[in-house]
Amino acid sequence: METTETIKPAKAEILKKAKAYITALFEEKLPPQLVYHSLRHTAVVVKEAKALGEASTLSATDLEALVLAAWFHDAGYIDVYDGHEYRSMEMAGAWLTERGYPADRIAVIQDTIRATHRNEASETPLQQLLTDADMSGMGQEDFFANAELLRAEWETMLGKSYSTTQWAETQLDFLLTAKFLTAAAKDRYQKQFKDNIKEQRKLLKKTEKKAKKKDEEVNGTFAEPKRGIETMFRTMYSNHMKLSDMADTKASMMIQLNAVLMSVIITYLGAKMGQTAALGSLFSKNPVLGVPMGILLITALGSVVTAILCAQPDVTSFKWLKRSPQIATNRRVNLLFFGNFSKLSLDDFQGGMTEIMREKDALYTNMVTDIYYLGGVLTRKYRLLRVSYSIFMVGLILTALSFVIALLYKS
């Protein structure tokens, strides 16, 4: 058993010099974005390493090595973020060598620092003690405050952004997979460590509840519709009705225009037919005049026919079983449109409407289906309207060109 003298905290001059060196180095060169891995964090790790080393009854030599490793374990952050442990080993070795520290003890200190890297194993007592000291924050009351500092540091240094819920999940996963390696650390931190896990679980549930509530406020739900959904459907119905009215108005204009045009042409030709000699004289003098008149007549006829088809009522309907327990939830059946429900008996229609009013999912399904088929009708209307206008435009151009040719031919 070791004597009391061997387990007292090491107070060699080298420790004072190491503290002064690291303090000056961090104050001068440590990036300000490192709000978690700061001089304060290093000082805490040194303090905890001393406490754990003393509780583990280390010899004065090993305790000195442990404390020196604690002072230098984050020194590499001044040059590199990821993999800073290896840079810390180099810096510790160079600084200790300059001061004539024994080479074998320098190797021990460097190996101890190496164990703090996430991919390195902690095998020796010194490595395990330093690892526990470095991770001691998860077993302390200020764990959550320090976690927010780490979150801010990762965002600025690594570009990793977390929502409150994501960060709570990340922290809980970390606590559930982490563990202390030494008996001294378990005795010192285990109680608070378990309390932190419980608190983190509560925090995660709280943040998830808030996020869900916020999402429902923004998007609403089918079970509890919000004003946004109602406004969306109202706007869509209004837009469909306006577009349908516009299509009918444009089709009506085209019907009237071409009807008048055809009436004039037919009336003119009819009058001339009563004067066969005059009409024959006209076409005999310039027979090419029959071409523009024919083109104009065909144009008017084609345009008016497609315009009439556009304005013609179109009722979409489907065949289904008149007695169906799922009539209100069938995605192809729209009980809100007369073209569908007129095929049903009164009892079936009343039953379906009652089911829609009772189940909001069925209501939204029918409204969406109704809008879909309205869109189909609009698509047909505007396609025919476009054809009507295209025929009229092309026909007028051809008529004008042929008339000019006829005039040139006459001259």
mmCIF file of C-alpha atoms in Angstrom:
data_model
loop_
_atom_site.group_PDB
_atom_site.id
_atom_site.type_symbol
_atom_site.label_atom_id
_atom_site.label_comp_id
_atom_site.label_asym_id
_atom_site.label_seq_id
_atom_site.Cartn_x
_atom_site.Cartn_y
_atom_site.Cartn_z
ATOM 1 C CA MET A 1 0.000 0.000 0.000
ATOM 2 C CA GLU A 2 1.338 3.404 -0.931
ATOM 3 C CA THR A 3 2.080 6.007 1.669
ATOM 4 C CA THR A 4 0.148 9.221 2.152
ATOM 5 C CA GLU A 5 3.078 11.128 0.714
ATOM 6 C CA THR A 6 2.781 9.340 -2.638
ATOM 7 C CA ILE A 7 -0.906 10.164 -3.156
ATOM 8 C CA LYS A 8 -0.733 13.885 -2.419
ATOM 9 C CA PRO A 9 -1.404 16.113 -5.464
ATOM 10 C CA ALA A 10 1.758 16.726 -7.441
ATOM 11 C CA LYS A 11 3.036 20.236 -6.925
ATOM 12 C CA ALA A 12 6.179 20.091 -9.016
ATOM 13 C CA GLU A 13 7.384 23.242 -10.679
ATOM 14 C CA ILE A 14 6.682 21.714 -14.086
ATOM 15 C CA LEU A 15 2.936 21.816 -13.390
ATOM 16 C CA LYS A 16 3.001 25.545 -12.642
ATOM 17 C CA LYS A 17 4.958 26.186 -15.818
ATOM 18 C CA ALA A 18 2.531 24.056 -17.864
ATOM 19 C CA LYS A 19 -0.434 25.996 -16.477
ATOM 20 C CA ALA A 20 1.192 29.333 -17.296
ATOM 21 C CA TYR A 21 2.152 28.178 -20.778
ATOM 22 C CA ILE A 22 -1.303 26.841 -21.706
ATOM 23 C CA THR A 23 -3.054 29.877 -20.217
ATOM 24 C CA ALA A 24 -0.939 32.293 -22.252
ATOM 25 C CA LEU A 25 -1.213 30.125 -25.373
ATOM 26 C CA PHE A 26 -5.018 29.944 -25.248
ATOM 27 C CA GLU A 27 -5.443 33.628 -24.493
ATOM 28 C CA GLU A 28 -3.253 34.529 -27.450
ATOM 29 C CA LYS A 29 -4.010 31.931 -30.137
ATOM 30 C CA LEU A 30 -7.195 30.000 -29.361
ATOM 31 C CA PRO A 31 -9.908 30.853 -31.951
ATOM 32 C CA PRO A 32 -12.748 32.844 -30.332
ATOM 33 C CA GLN A 33 -15.313 30.523 -31.946
ATOM 34 C CA LEU A 34 -14.276 27.789 -29.520
ATOM 35 C CA VAL A 35 -16.769 28.699 -26.810
ATOM 36 C CA TYR A 36 -16.843 25.179 -25.360
ATOM 37 C CA HIS A 37 -13.284 23.924 -25.784
ATOM 38 C CA SER A 38 -11.910 26.990 -24.064
ATOM 39 C CA LEU A 39 -9.378 27.582 -21.292
ATOM 40 C CA ARG A 40 -12.224 27.126 -18.826
ATOM 41 C CA HIS A 41 -12.879 23.608 -20.126
ATOM 42 C CA THR A 42 -9.192 22.707 -19.848
ATOM 43 C CA ALA A 43 -9.066 24.026 -16.279
ATOM 44 C CA VAL A 44 -12.116 21.899 -15.385
ATOM 45 C CA VAL A 45 -10.516 18.793 -16.904
ATOM 46 C CA VAL A 46 -7.316 19.461 -14.942
ATOM 47 C CA LYS A 47 -9.299 19.837 -11.720
ATOM 48 C CA GLU A 48 -11.264 16.646 -12.316
ATOM 49 C CA ALA A 49 -8.140 14.737 -13.375
ATOM 50 C CA LYS A 50 -6.477 15.676 -10.078
ATOM 51 C CA ALA A 51 -9.527 14.592 -8.111
ATOM 52 C CA LEU A 52 -9.838 11.289 -9.942
ATOM 53 C CA GLY A 53 -6.103 10.607 -9.696
ATOM 54 C CA GLU A 54 -6.121 11.209 -5.967
ATOM 55 C CA ALA A 55 -9.217 9.042 -5.517
ATOM 56 C CA SER A 56 -7.474 6.278 -7.473
ATOM 57 C CA THR A 57 -4.406 6.497 -5.201
ATOM 58 C CA LEU A 58 -1.980 7.233 -8.036
ATOM 59 C CA SER A 59 1.662 7.680 -7.307
ATOM 60 C CA ALA A 60 3.030 11.214 -7.360
ATOM 61 C CA THR A 61 4.804 10.503 -10.672
ATOM 62 C CA ASP A 62 1.681 9.181 -12.393
ATOM 63 C CA LEU A 63 -0.459 11.953 -10.962
ATOM 64 C CA GLU A 64 1.966 14.507 -12.351
ATOM 65 C CA ALA A 65 1.818 12.827 -15.774
ATOM 66 C CA LEU A 66 -1.988 12.792 -15.645
ATOM 67 C CA VAL A 67 -2.211 16.492 -14.795
ATOM 68 C CA LEU A 68 0.310 17.440 -17.480
ATOM 69 C CA ALA A 69 -1.690 15.435 -20.035
ATOM 70 C CA ALA A 70 -4.838 17.250 -18.881
ATOM 71 C CA TRP A 71 -3.233 20.656 -19.411
ATOM 72 C CA PHE A 72 -2.093 19.779 -22.944
ATOM 73 C CA HIS A 73 -4.977 17.538 -24.112
ATOM 74 C CA ASP A 74 -6.749 20.382 -26.022
ATOM 75 C CA ALA A 75 -3.711 22.487 -26.929
ATOM 76 C CA GLY A 76 -3.907 21.312 -30.547
ATOM 77 C CA TYR A 77 -7.116 23.306 -31.057
ATOM 78 C CA ILE A 78 -5.028 26.372 -31.807
ATOM 79 C CA ASP A 79 -3.976 24.733 -35.098
ATOM 80 C CA VAL A 80 -6.627 22.149 -36.032
ATOM 81 C CA TYR A 81 -10.132 21.183 -34.935
ATOM 82 C CA ASP A 82 -10.689 17.591 -35.982
ATOM 83 C CA GLY A 83 -7.812 15.420 -34.832
ATOM 84 C CA HIS A 84 -6.466 18.075 -32.488
ATOM 85 C CA GLU A 85 -5.403 15.352 -30.029
ATOM 86 C CA TYR A 86 -2.480 14.334 -32.226
ATOM 87 C CA ARG A 87 -1.350 17.929 -32.546
ATOM 88 C CA SER A 88 -1.660 18.218 -28.745
ATOM 89 C CA MET A 89 0.676 15.233 -28.352
ATOM 90 C CA GLU A 90 3.278 16.934 -30.565
ATOM 91 C CA MET A 91 3.048 20.184 -28.668
ATOM 92 C CA ALA A 92 3.308 18.466 -25.284
ATOM 93 C CA GLY A 93 6.325 16.451 -26.436
ATOM 94 C CA ALA A 94 8.133 19.491 -27.813
ATOM 95 C CA TRP A 95 7.440 21.660 -24.761
ATOM 96 C CA LEU A 96 8.460 18.968 -22.247
ATOM 97 C CA THR A 97 11.578 18.046 -24.227
ATOM 98 C CA GLU A 98 12.746 21.664 -24.161
ATOM 99 C CA ARG A 99 12.528 21.553 -20.363
ATOM 100 C CA GLY A 100 14.512 18.332 -20.083
ATOM 101 C CA TYR A 101 11.581 16.175 -18.995
ATOM 102 C CA PRO A 102 12.383 12.421 -19.075
ATOM 103 C CA ALA A 103 11.718 10.893 -22.485
ATOM 104 C CA ASP A 104 9.949 7.821 -21.082
ATOM 105 C CA ARG A 105 7.522 10.032 -19.104
ATOM 106 C CA ILE A 106 6.917 12.200 -22.170
ATOM 107 C CA ALA A 107 5.852 9.045 -24.040
ATOM 108 C CA VAL A 108 3.430 8.177 -21.217
ATOM 109 C CA ILE A 109 1.911 11.660 -21.315
ATOM 110 C CA GLN A 110 1.530 11.545 -25.113
ATOM 111 C CA ASP A 111 -0.128 8.120 -24.964
ATOM 112 C CA THR A 112 -2.491 9.442 -22.312
ATOM 113 C CA ILE A 113 -3.482 12.389 -24.517
ATOM 114 C CA ARG A 114 -4.002 10.074 -27.499
ATOM 115 C CA ALA A 115 -6.723 8.180 -25.623
ATOM 116 C CA THR A 116 -8.975 11.258 -25.622
ATOM 117 C CA HIS A 117 -9.505 10.882 -29.381
ATOM 118 C CA ARG A 118 -12.866 9.301 -30.190
ATOM 119 C CA ASN A 119 -11.280 6.519 -32.260
ATOM 120 C CA GLU A 120 -8.547 5.585 -29.782
ATOM 121 C CA ALA A 121 -8.861 2.992 -27.024
ATOM 122 C CA SER A 122 -8.365 3.839 -23.360
ATOM 123 C CA GLU A 123 -6.465 0.929 -21.887
ATOM 124 C CA THR A 124 -4.051 2.127 -19.190
ATOM 125 C CA PRO A 125 -5.273 3.605 -15.887
ATOM 126 C CA LEU A 126 -3.930 7.044 -16.851
ATOM 127 C CA GLN A 127 -5.705 6.935 -20.222
ATOM 128 C CA GLN A 128 -8.991 5.940 -18.607
ATOM 129 C CA LEU A 129 -8.693 8.599 -15.913
ATOM 130 C CA LEU A 130 -8.003 11.393 -18.421
ATOM 131 C CA THR A 131 -10.845 10.192 -20.656
ATOM 132 C CA ASP A 132 -13.211 10.238 -17.664
ATOM 133 C CA ALA A 133 -11.997 13.692 -16.662
ATOM 134 C CA ASP A 134 -12.509 14.962 -20.212
ATOM 135 C CA MET A 135 -16.049 13.520 -20.227
ATOM 136 C CA SER A 136 -16.833 14.528 -16.662
ATOM 137 C CA GLY A 137 -19.218 17.226 -17.910
ATOM 138 C CA MET A 138 -21.924 14.640 -18.627
ATOM 139 C CA GLY A 139 -21.995 13.868 -14.918
ATOM 140 C CA GLN A 140 -22.200 17.459 -13.699
ATOM 141 C CA GLU A 141 -25.059 19.874 -13.101
ATOM 142 C CA ASP A 142 -23.946 22.327 -15.784
ATOM 143 C CA PHE A 143 -24.150 19.663 -18.506
ATOM 144 C CA PHE A 144 -27.041 21.337 -20.376
ATOM 145 C CA ALA A 145 -25.490 24.808 -20.309
ATOM 146 C CA ASN A 146 -22.207 23.432 -21.630
ATOM 147 C CA ALA A 147 -24.088 21.431 -24.270
ATOM 148 C CA GLU A 148 -25.484 24.660 -25.707
ATOM 149 C CA LEU A 149 -21.946 26.048 -25.921
ATOM 150 C CA LEU A 150 -20.869 22.933 -27.808
ATOM 151 C CA ARG A 151 -23.864 23.302 -30.137
ATOM 152 C CA ALA A 152 -22.862 26.875 -30.940
ATOM 153 C CA GLU A 153 -19.236 25.835 -31.456
ATOM 154 C CA TRP A 154 -20.147 23.054 -33.892
ATOM 155 C CA GLU A 155 -22.316 25.442 -35.861
ATOM 156 C CA THR A 156 -19.517 27.972 -36.357
ATOM 157 C CA MET A 157 -16.597 25.577 -36.683
ATOM 158 C CA LEU A 158 -18.149 22.600 -38.460
ATOM 159 C CA GLY A 159 -21.226 24.143 -40.091
ATOM 160 C CA LYS A 160 -23.510 21.704 -38.288
ATOM 161 C CA SER A 161 -26.910 23.204 -37.485
ATOM 162 C CA TYR A 162 -29.429 21.452 -35.268
ATOM 163 C CA SER A 163 -33.021 22.232 -34.446
ATOM 164 C CA THR A 164 -33.952 22.103 -30.767
ATOM 165 C CA THR A 165 -35.495 18.665 -31.216
ATOM 166 C CA GLN A 166 -32.552 17.337 -33.222
ATOM 167 C CA TRP A 167 -30.083 18.588 -30.625
ATOM 168 C CA ALA A 168 -32.088 17.018 -27.793
ATOM 169 C CA GLU A 169 -32.077 13.694 -29.666
ATOM 170 C CA THR A 170 -28.338 13.936 -30.316
ATOM 171 C CA GLN A 171 -27.586 14.654 -26.670
ATOM 172 C CA LEU A 172 -29.782 11.814 -25.441
ATOM 173 C CA ASP A 173 -28.087 9.372 -27.831
ATOM 174 C CA PHE A 174 -24.720 10.561 -26.555
ATOM 175 C CA LEU A 175 -25.672 10.069 -22.901
ATOM 176 C CA LEU A 176 -27.144 6.636 -23.513
ATOM 177 C CA THR A 177 -24.038 5.359 -25.318
ATOM 178 C CA ALA A 178 -21.424 7.007 -23.086
ATOM 179 C CA LYS A 179 -20.011 5.515 -19.906
ATOM 180 C CA PHE A 180 -17.361 6.162 -17.307
ATOM 181 C CA LEU A 181 -14.389 3.808 -17.313
ATOM 182 C CA THR A 182 -12.979 4.041 -13.803
ATOM 183 C CA ALA A 183 -14.479 3.292 -10.422
ATOM 184 C CA ALA A 184 -13.419 6.726 -9.168
ATOM 185 C CA ALA A 185 -15.394 8.443 -11.963
ATOM 186 C CA LYS A 186 -18.460 6.305 -11.373
ATOM 187 C CA ASP A 187 -18.447 7.156 -7.679
ATOM 188 C CA ARG A 188 -17.978 10.861 -8.423
ATOM 189 C CA TYR A 189 -20.374 11.385 -11.354
ATOM 190 C CA GLN A 190 -22.775 8.439 -11.664
ATOM 191 C CA LYS A 191 -25.678 9.915 -9.691
ATOM 192 C CA GLN A 192 -25.712 13.214 -11.557
ATOM 193 C CA PHE A 193 -25.102 11.336 -14.813
ATOM 194 C CA LYS A 194 -28.317 9.341 -14.341
ATOM 195 C CA ASP A 195 -30.190 12.504 -13.384
ATOM 196 C CA ASN A 196 -28.967 14.178 -16.566
ATOM 197 C CA ILE A 197 -30.238 11.266 -18.663
ATOM 198 C CA LYS A 198 -33.681 11.553 -17.057
ATOM 199 C CA GLU A 199 -33.710 15.306 -17.554
ATOM 200 C CA GLN A 200 -32.626 14.936 -21.174
ATOM 201 C CA ARG A 201 -35.495 12.507 -21.825
ATOM 202 C CA LYS A 202 -37.953 14.997 -20.333
ATOM 203 C CA LEU A 203 -36.439 17.793 -22.409
ATOM 204 C CA LEU A 204 -36.734 15.743 -25.594
ATOM 205 C CA LYS A 205 -40.406 14.976 -24.944
ATOM 206 C CA LYS A 206 -41.041 18.637 -24.221
ATOM 207 C CA THR A 207 -39.348 19.832 -27.401
ATOM 208 C CA GLU A 208 -41.118 17.201 -29.506
ATOM 209 C CA LYS A 209 -44.455 18.274 -28.048
ATOM 210 C CA LYS A 210 -43.727 21.929 -28.822
ATOM 211 C CA ALA A 211 -42.587 21.087 -32.354
ATOM 212 C CA LYS A 212 -45.734 19.041 -32.979
ATOM 213 C CA LYS A 213 -47.947 21.815 -31.640
ATOM 214 C CA LYS A 214 -46.173 24.388 -33.813
ATOM 215 C CA ASP A 215 -46.516 22.173 -36.879
ATOM 216 C CA GLU A 216 -50.230 21.753 -36.236
ATOM 217 C CA GLU A 217 -50.657 25.501 -35.857
ATOM 218 C CA VAL A 218 -48.928 26.103 -39.179
ATOM 219 C CA ASN A 219 -50.318 23.219 -41.229
ATOM 220 C CA GLY A 220 -53.414 22.105 -39.353
ATOM 221 C CA THR A 221 -54.635 18.499 -39.375
ATOM 222 C CA PHE A 222 -57.453 16.547 -40.998
ATOM 223 C CA ALA A 223 -58.878 15.777 -37.575
ATOM 224 C CA GLU A 224 -58.985 19.463 -36.680
ATOM 225 C CA PRO A 225 -59.111 21.635 -39.837
ATOM 226 C CA LYS A 226 -57.685 25.120 -39.640
ATOM 227 C CA ARG A 227 -58.608 28.280 -41.474
ATOM 228 C CA GLY A 228 -55.753 27.799 -43.930
ATOM 229 C CA ILE A 229 -57.233 24.568 -45.325
ATOM 230 C CA GLU A 230 -60.698 26.082 -45.627
ATOM 231 C CA THR A 231 -59.259 29.154 -47.364
ATOM 232 C CA MET A 232 -57.321 26.944 -49.779
ATOM 233 C CA PHE A 233 -60.424 25.020 -50.861
ATOM 234 C CA ARG A 234 -62.499 28.194 -51.087
ATOM 235 C CA THR A 235 -59.862 29.867 -53.256
ATOM 236 C CA MET A 236 -59.492 26.843 -55.522
ATOM 237 C CA TYR A 237 -63.263 26.575 -56.061
ATOM 238 C CA SER A 238 -63.461 30.314 -56.773
ATOM 239 C CA ASN A 239 -60.580 30.156 -59.271
ATOM 240 C CA HIS A 240 -62.128 27.182 -61.072
ATOM 241 C CA MET A 241 -65.463 28.970 -61.384
ATOM 242 C CA LYS A 242 -63.829 32.148 -62.709
ATOM 243 C CA LEU A 243 -61.777 30.222 -65.255
ATOM 244 C CA SER A 244 -64.871 28.315 -66.376
ATOM 245 C CA ASP A 245 -66.808 31.576 -66.800
ATOM 246 C CA MET A 246 -63.939 33.071 -68.805
ATOM 247 C CA ALA A 247 -63.829 30.050 -71.105
ATOM 248 C CA ASP A 248 -67.595 30.176 -71.693
ATOM 249 C CA THR A 249 -67.455 33.922 -72.391
ATOM 250 C CA LYS A 250 -64.643 33.536 -74.919
ATOM 251 C CA ALA A 251 -66.433 30.609 -76.576
ATOM 252 C CA SER A 252 -69.644 32.670 -76.779
ATOM 253 C CA MET A 253 -67.756 35.527 -78.464
ATOM 254 C CA MET A 254 -66.289 33.152 -81.014
ATOM 255 C CA ILE A 255 -69.693 31.550 -81.711
ATOM 256 C CA GLN A 256 -71.354 34.928 -82.271
ATOM 257 C CA LEU A 257 -68.562 36.250 -84.471
ATOM 258 C CA ASN A 258 -68.388 33.195 -86.712
ATOM 259 C CA ALA A 259 -72.167 32.862 -86.840
ATOM 260 C CA VAL A 260 -72.447 36.416 -88.137
ATOM 261 C CA LEU A 261 -69.609 35.812 -90.601
ATOM 262 C CA MET A 262 -71.188 32.622 -91.930
ATOM 263 C CA SER A 263 -74.590 34.318 -92.179
ATOM 264 C CA VAL A 264 -73.148 37.135 -94.276
ATOM 265 C CA ILE A 265 -71.323 34.743 -96.605
ATOM 266 C CA ILE A 266 -74.265 32.413 -97.016
ATOM 267 C CA THR A 267 -76.685 35.321 -97.527
ATOM 268 C CA TYR A 268 -74.412 36.860 -100.144
ATOM 269 C CA LEU A 269 -73.954 33.587 -101.992
ATOM 270 C CA GLY A 270 -77.672 32.869 -101.736
ATOM 271 C CA ALA A 271 -78.519 36.217 -103.283
ATOM 272 C CA LYS A 272 -76.027 35.679 -106.061
ATOM 273 C CA MET A 273 -77.374 32.214 -106.725
ATOM 274 C CA GLY A 274 -80.666 33.916 -107.626
ATOM 275 C CA GLN A 275 -78.690 35.838 -110.194
ATOM 276 C CA THR A 276 -76.848 32.965 -111.772
ATOM 277 C CA ALA A 277 -75.675 34.976 -114.667
ATOM 278 C CA ALA A 278 -74.196 37.696 -112.438
ATOM 279 C CA LEU A 279 -72.471 35.177 -110.176
ATOM 280 C CA GLY A 280 -71.156 33.252 -113.154
ATOM 281 C CA SER A 281 -69.906 36.502 -114.650
ATOM 282 C CA LEU A 282 -68.098 37.363 -111.377
ATOM 283 C CA PHE A 283 -66.280 34.031 -111.110
ATOM 284 C CA SER A 284 -65.641 33.850 -114.826
ATOM 285 C CA LYS A 285 -63.843 37.179 -114.710
ATOM 286 C CA ASN A 286 -61.764 36.156 -111.709
ATOM 287 C CA PRO A 287 -62.367 32.513 -110.684
ATOM 288 C CA VAL A 288 -59.632 32.747 -108.038
ATOM 289 C CA LEU A 289 -61.997 34.835 -105.873
ATOM 290 C CA GLY A 290 -63.749 31.603 -104.976
ATOM 291 C CA VAL A 291 -60.655 30.481 -103.046
ATOM 292 C CA PRO A 292 -60.649 33.202 -100.324
ATOM 293 C CA MET A 293 -64.423 32.944 -99.976
ATOM 294 C CA GLY A 294 -64.208 29.176 -99.559
ATOM 295 C CA ILE A 295 -61.351 29.455 -97.055
ATOM 296 C CA LEU A 296 -63.272 32.050 -95.049
ATOM 297 C CA LEU A 297 -66.384 29.877 -94.978
ATOM 298 C CA ILE A 298 -64.454 26.774 -93.903
ATOM 299 C CA THR A 299 -62.603 28.819 -91.256
ATOM 300 C CA ALA A 300 -65.823 30.156 -89.803
ATOM 301 C CA LEU A 301 -67.375 26.689 -89.786
ATOM 302 C CA GLY A 302 -64.404 25.007 -88.082
ATOM 303 C CA SER A 303 -64.010 27.772 -85.520
ATOM 304 C CA VAL A 304 -67.698 27.859 -84.579
ATOM 305 C CA VAL A 305 -67.909 24.063 -84.234
ATOM 306 C CA THR A 306 -64.963 23.883 -81.793
ATOM 307 C CA ALA A 307 -66.326 26.898 -79.883
ATOM 308 C CA ILE A 308 -69.707 25.163 -79.530
ATOM 309 C CA LEU A 309 -67.989 21.995 -78.295
ATOM 310 C CA CYS A 310 -66.132 24.129 -75.742
ATOM 311 C CA ALA A 311 -69.328 25.705 -74.434
ATOM 312 C CA GLN A 312 -71.219 22.420 -74.514
ATOM 313 C CA PRO A 313 -72.014 21.137 -70.972
ATOM 314 C CA ASP A 314 -69.795 18.214 -69.966
ATOM 315 C CA VAL A 315 -70.920 15.984 -67.119
ATOM 316 C CA THR A 316 -68.387 13.513 -65.744
ATOM 317 C CA SER A 317 -69.932 10.376 -64.313
ATOM 318 C CA PHE A 318 -68.784 6.926 -63.226
ATOM 319 C CA LYS A 319 -70.457 3.621 -62.693
ATOM 320 C CA TRP A 320 -70.250 1.975 -59.314
ATOM 321 C CA LEU A 321 -72.352 -0.291 -57.122
ATOM 322 C CA LYS A 322 -75.385 1.568 -55.892
ATOM 323 C CA ARG A 323 -75.122 -0.169 -52.534
ATOM 324 C CA SER A 324 -71.588 0.294 -51.233
ATOM 325 C CA PRO A 325 -70.555 0.804 -47.600
ATOM 326 C CA GLN A 326 -67.498 2.786 -48.788
ATOM 327 C CA ILE A 327 -69.300 5.057 -51.202
ATOM 328 C CA ALA A 328 -68.309 8.223 -49.332
ATOM 329 C CA THR A 329 -64.614 7.315 -49.082
ATOM 330 C CA ASN A 330 -64.209 5.999 -52.647
ATOM 331 C CA ARG A 331 -61.643 8.331 -54.191
ATOM 332 C CA ARG A 332 -63.260 8.043 -57.656
ATOM 333 C CA VAL A 333 -66.728 8.959 -56.413
ATOM 334 C CA ASN A 334 -67.629 12.601 -55.879
ATOM 335 C CA LEU A 335 -70.875 12.924 -53.948
ATOM 336 C CA LEU A 336 -70.630 16.722 -54.181
ATOM 337 C CA PHE A 337 -71.203 16.681 -57.971
ATOM 338 C CA PHE A 338 -74.656 16.036 -59.447
ATOM 339 C CA GLY A 339 -73.177 14.044 -62.311
ATOM 340 C CA ASN A 340 -72.169 11.408 -59.790
ATOM 341 C CA PHE A 341 -74.821 11.462 -57.084
ATOM 342 C CA SER A 342 -77.717 11.608 -59.567
ATOM 343 C CA LYS A 343 -76.977 7.947 -60.310
ATOM 344 C CA LEU A 344 -77.731 7.021 -56.701
ATOM 345 C CA SER A 345 -81.001 6.410 -54.987
ATOM 346 C CA LEU A 346 -82.097 8.983 -52.446
ATOM 347 C CA ASP A 347 -81.326 6.630 -49.551
ATOM 348 C CA ASP A 348 -77.817 5.917 -50.806
ATOM 349 C CA PHE A 349 -77.153 9.605 -51.372
ATOM 350 C CA GLN A 350 -78.397 10.563 -47.899
ATOM 351 C CA GLY A 351 -76.306 7.799 -46.333
ATOM 352 C CA GLY A 352 -73.196 8.894 -48.205
ATOM 353 C CA MET A 353 -73.646 12.555 -47.271
ATOM 354 C CA THR A 354 -74.194 11.602 -43.623
ATOM 355 C CA GLU A 355 -70.942 9.649 -43.673
ATOM 356 C CA ILE A 356 -69.107 12.600 -45.231
ATOM 357 C CA MET A 357 -70.404 14.982 -42.570
ATOM 358 C CA ARG A 358 -69.416 12.538 -39.830
ATOM 359 C CA GLU A 359 -65.889 11.764 -41.091
ATOM 360 C CA LYS A 360 -63.667 14.688 -42.053
ATOM 361 C CA ASP A 361 -61.336 12.445 -44.050
ATOM 362 C CA ALA A 362 -64.247 11.554 -46.324
ATOM 363 C CA LEU A 363 -65.189 15.227 -46.618
ATOM 364 C CA TYR A 364 -61.715 16.262 -47.744
ATOM 365 C CA THR A 365 -61.501 13.273 -50.083
ATOM 366 C CA ASN A 366 -64.701 14.323 -51.859
ATOM 367 C CA MET A 367 -63.649 17.970 -52.027
ATOM 368 C CA VAL A 368 -60.287 17.042 -53.534
ATOM 369 C CA THR A 369 -61.997 14.699 -56.004
ATOM 370 C CA ASP A 370 -64.453 17.441 -56.963
ATOM 371 C CA ILE A 371 -61.627 19.896 -57.647
ATOM 372 C CA TYR A 372 -59.786 17.265 -59.681
ATOM 373 C CA TYR A 373 -62.724 16.646 -62.012
ATOM 374 C CA LEU A 374 -63.429 20.361 -62.289
ATOM 375 C CA GLY A 375 -59.860 20.715 -63.453
ATOM 376 C CA GLY A 376 -60.452 18.004 -66.048
ATOM 377 C CA VAL A 377 -63.461 19.875 -67.424
ATOM 378 C CA LEU A 378 -61.455 23.112 -67.555
ATOM 379 C CA THR A 379 -58.638 21.384 -69.397
ATOM 380 C CA ARG A 380 -61.073 20.197 -72.098
ATOM 381 C CA LYS A 381 -62.700 23.629 -72.378
ATOM 382 C CA TYR A 382 -59.441 25.532 -72.826
ATOM 383 C CA ARG A 383 -58.040 22.965 -75.245
ATOM 384 C CA LEU A 384 -61.075 23.316 -77.526
ATOM 385 C CA LEU A 385 -61.066 27.103 -77.099
ATOM 386 C CA ARG A 386 -57.425 27.241 -78.159
ATOM 387 C CA VAL A 387 -58.214 25.150 -81.243
ATOM 388 C CA SER A 388 -61.140 27.450 -82.131
ATOM 389 C CA TYR A 389 -59.022 30.601 -81.894
ATOM 390 C CA SER A 390 -56.146 28.953 -83.777
ATOM 391 C CA ILE A 391 -58.455 27.936 -86.642
ATOM 392 C CA PHE A 392 -59.903 31.440 -86.799
ATOM 393 C CA MET A 393 -56.469 33.098 -86.789
ATOM 394 C CA VAL A 394 -54.926 30.784 -89.396
ATOM 395 C CA GLY A 395 -58.081 30.990 -91.550
ATOM 396 C CA LEU A 396 -58.063 34.793 -91.582
ATOM 397 C CA ILE A 397 -54.403 34.832 -92.549
ATOM 398 C CA LEU A 398 -54.977 32.368 -95.396
ATOM 399 C CA THR A 399 -58.066 34.280 -96.548
ATOM 400 C CA ALA A 400 -56.145 37.550 -96.647
ATOM 401 C CA LEU A 401 -53.235 35.974 -98.528
ATOM 402 C CA SER A 402 -55.481 34.244 -101.042
ATOM 403 C CA PHE A 403 -57.465 37.476 -101.601
ATOM 404 C CA VAL A 404 -54.258 39.369 -102.347
ATOM 405 C CA ILE A 405 -53.217 36.645 -104.750
ATOM 406 C CA ALA A 406 -56.634 36.841 -106.397
ATOM 407 C CA LEU A 407 -56.287 40.596 -106.860
ATOM 408 C CA LEU A 408 -52.825 40.215 -108.349
ATOM 409 C CA TYR A 409 -54.129 37.478 -110.622
ATOM 410 C CA LYS A 410 -56.960 39.753 -111.810
ATOM 411 C CA SER A 411 -54.580 42.560 -112.606
#
